mmCIF file of C-alpha atoms in Angstrom:
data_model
loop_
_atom_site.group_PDB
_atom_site.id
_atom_site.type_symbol
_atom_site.label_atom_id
_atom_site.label_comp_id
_atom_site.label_asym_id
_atom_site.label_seq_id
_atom_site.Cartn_x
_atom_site.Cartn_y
_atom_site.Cartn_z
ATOM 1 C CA UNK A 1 5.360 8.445 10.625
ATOM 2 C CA UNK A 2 6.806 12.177 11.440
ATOM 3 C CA UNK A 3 9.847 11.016 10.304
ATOM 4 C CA UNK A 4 8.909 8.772 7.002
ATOM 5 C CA UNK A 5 6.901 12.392 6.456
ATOM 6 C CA UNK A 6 10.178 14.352 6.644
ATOM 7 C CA UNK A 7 11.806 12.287 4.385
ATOM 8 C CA UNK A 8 9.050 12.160 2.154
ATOM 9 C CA UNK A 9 9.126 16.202 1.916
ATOM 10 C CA UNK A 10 12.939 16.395 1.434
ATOM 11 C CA UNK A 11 13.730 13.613 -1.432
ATOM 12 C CA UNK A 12 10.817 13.542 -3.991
ATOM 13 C CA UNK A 13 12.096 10.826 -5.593
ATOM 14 C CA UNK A 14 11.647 8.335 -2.562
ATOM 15 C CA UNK A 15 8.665 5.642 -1.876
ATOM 16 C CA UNK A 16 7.438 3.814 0.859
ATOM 17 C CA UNK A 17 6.448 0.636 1.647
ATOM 18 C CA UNK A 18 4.600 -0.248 4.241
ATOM 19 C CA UNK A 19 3.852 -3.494 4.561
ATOM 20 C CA UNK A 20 4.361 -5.870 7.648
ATOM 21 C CA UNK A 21 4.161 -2.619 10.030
ATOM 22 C CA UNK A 22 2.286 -2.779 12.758
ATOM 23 C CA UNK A 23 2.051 1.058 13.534
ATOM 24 C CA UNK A 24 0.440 1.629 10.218
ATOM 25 C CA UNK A 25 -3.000 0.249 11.269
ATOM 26 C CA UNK A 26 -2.717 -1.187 15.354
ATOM 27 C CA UNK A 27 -5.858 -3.591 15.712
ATOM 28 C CA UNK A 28 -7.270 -2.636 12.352
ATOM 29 C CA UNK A 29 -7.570 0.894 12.568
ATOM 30 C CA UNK A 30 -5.436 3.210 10.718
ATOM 31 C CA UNK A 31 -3.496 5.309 12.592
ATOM 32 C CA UNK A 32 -4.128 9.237 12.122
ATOM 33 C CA UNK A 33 -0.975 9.800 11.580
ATOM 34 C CA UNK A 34 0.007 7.358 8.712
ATOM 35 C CA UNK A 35 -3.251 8.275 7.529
ATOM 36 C CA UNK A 36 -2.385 12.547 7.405
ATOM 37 C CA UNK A 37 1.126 11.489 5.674
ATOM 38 C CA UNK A 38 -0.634 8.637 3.173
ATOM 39 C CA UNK A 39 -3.389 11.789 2.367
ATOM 40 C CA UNK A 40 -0.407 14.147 1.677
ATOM 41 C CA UNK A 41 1.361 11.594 -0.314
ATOM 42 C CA UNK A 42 -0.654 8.964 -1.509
ATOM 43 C CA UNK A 43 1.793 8.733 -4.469
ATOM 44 C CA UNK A 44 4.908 7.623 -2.461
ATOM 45 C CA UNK A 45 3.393 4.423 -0.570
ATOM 46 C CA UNK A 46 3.647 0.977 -1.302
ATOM 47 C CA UNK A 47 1.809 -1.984 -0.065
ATOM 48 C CA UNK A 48 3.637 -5.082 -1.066
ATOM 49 C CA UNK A 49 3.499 -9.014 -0.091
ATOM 50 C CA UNK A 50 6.232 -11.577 0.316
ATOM 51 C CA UNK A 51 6.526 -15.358 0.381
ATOM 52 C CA UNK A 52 9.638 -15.529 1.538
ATOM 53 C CA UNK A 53 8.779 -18.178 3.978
ATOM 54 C CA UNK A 54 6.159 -21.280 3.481
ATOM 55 C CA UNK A 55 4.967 -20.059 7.132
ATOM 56 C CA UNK A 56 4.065 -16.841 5.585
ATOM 57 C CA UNK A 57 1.832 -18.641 2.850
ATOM 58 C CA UNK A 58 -0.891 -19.734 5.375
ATOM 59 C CA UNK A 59 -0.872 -16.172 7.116
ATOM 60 C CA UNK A 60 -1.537 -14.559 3.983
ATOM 61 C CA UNK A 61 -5.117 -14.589 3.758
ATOM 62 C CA UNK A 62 -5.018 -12.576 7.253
ATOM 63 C CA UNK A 63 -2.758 -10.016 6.355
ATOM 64 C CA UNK A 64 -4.323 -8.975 2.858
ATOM 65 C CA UNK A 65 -7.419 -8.823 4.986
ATOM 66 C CA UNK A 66 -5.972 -6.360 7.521
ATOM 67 C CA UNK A 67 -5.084 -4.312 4.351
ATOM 68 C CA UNK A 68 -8.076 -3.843 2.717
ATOM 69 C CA UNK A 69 -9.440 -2.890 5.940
ATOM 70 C CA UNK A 70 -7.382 -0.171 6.829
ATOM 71 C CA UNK A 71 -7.372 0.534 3.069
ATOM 72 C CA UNK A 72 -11.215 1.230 3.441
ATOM 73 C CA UNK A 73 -10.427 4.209 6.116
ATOM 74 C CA UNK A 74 -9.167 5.952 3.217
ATOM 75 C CA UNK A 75 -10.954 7.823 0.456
ATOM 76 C CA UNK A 76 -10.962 5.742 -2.893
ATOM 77 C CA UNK A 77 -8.390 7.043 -4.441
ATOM 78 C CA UNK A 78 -5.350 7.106 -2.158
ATOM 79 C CA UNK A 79 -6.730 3.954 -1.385
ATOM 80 C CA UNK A 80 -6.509 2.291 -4.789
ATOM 81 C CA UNK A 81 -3.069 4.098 -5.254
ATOM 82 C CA UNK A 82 -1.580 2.786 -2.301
ATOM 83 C CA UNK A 83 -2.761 -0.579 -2.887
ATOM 84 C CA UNK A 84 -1.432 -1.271 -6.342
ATOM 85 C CA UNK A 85 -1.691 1.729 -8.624
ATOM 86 C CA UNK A 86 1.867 3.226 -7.583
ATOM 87 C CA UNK A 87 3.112 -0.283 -7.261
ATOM 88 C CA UNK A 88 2.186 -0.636 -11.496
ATOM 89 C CA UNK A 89 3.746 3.173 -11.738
ATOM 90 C CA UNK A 90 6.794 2.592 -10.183
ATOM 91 C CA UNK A 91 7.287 -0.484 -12.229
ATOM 92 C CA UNK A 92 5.865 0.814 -15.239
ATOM 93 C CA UNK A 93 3.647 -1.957 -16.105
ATOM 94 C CA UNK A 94 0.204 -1.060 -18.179
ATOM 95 C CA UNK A 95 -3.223 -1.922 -16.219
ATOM 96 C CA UNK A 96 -6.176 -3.203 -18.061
ATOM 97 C CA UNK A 97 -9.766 -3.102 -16.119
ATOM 98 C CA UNK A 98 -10.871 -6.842 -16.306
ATOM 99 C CA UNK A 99 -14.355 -5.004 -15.594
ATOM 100 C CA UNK A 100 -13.493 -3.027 -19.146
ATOM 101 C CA UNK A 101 -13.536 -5.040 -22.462
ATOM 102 C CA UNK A 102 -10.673 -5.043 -24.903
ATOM 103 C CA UNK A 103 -11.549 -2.396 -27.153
ATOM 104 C CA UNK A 104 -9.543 -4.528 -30.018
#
């Protein structure tokens, strides 16, 4: 983390993403120092999934869990942002609340 943090502070225009890493949260429980670097940039990380193996399909249940719990040691916001707001950002692609009706 000290040195995705460096990195972070010298080239603005670089993201992280963070998924499959152990370090991040080790037996469900963010680690404080991920956590001080995602509070100082929560606009720079990335939580992504893969299916890049069939394996991976039946383990994916487990690790979206782990996410949202480590996700839930973070304050709302950086927590949202990290765990698909940046991700829309990045890609520029528009998000509509389901929870929000079409104002059409």
């Amino acid at each position: 983390p000290g040195t995705v943090g460096e990195m972070l502070g010298r080239y603005p225009n670089l993201w992280v993403e963070i998924s499959h890493r152990g370090d991040v949260a080790p037996r469900g429980t963010l680690s404080p120092e991920w956590r001080e670097i995602m509070l100082i940039y929560p606009d720079r990380f990335l939580l992504g999934s893969g299916t890049y193996t069939t394996e991976y399909w039946y383990q994916f249940r487990y690790y979206f869990d782990n996410y949202r719990s480590w996700l839930k040691q973070l304050p709302p916001g950086p927590a949202e942002r990290i765990a698909f707001r940046n991700g829309l950002e990045l890609f520029n692609v528009k998000y509509r609340d389901p929870q929000i009706p079409d104002a059409r």
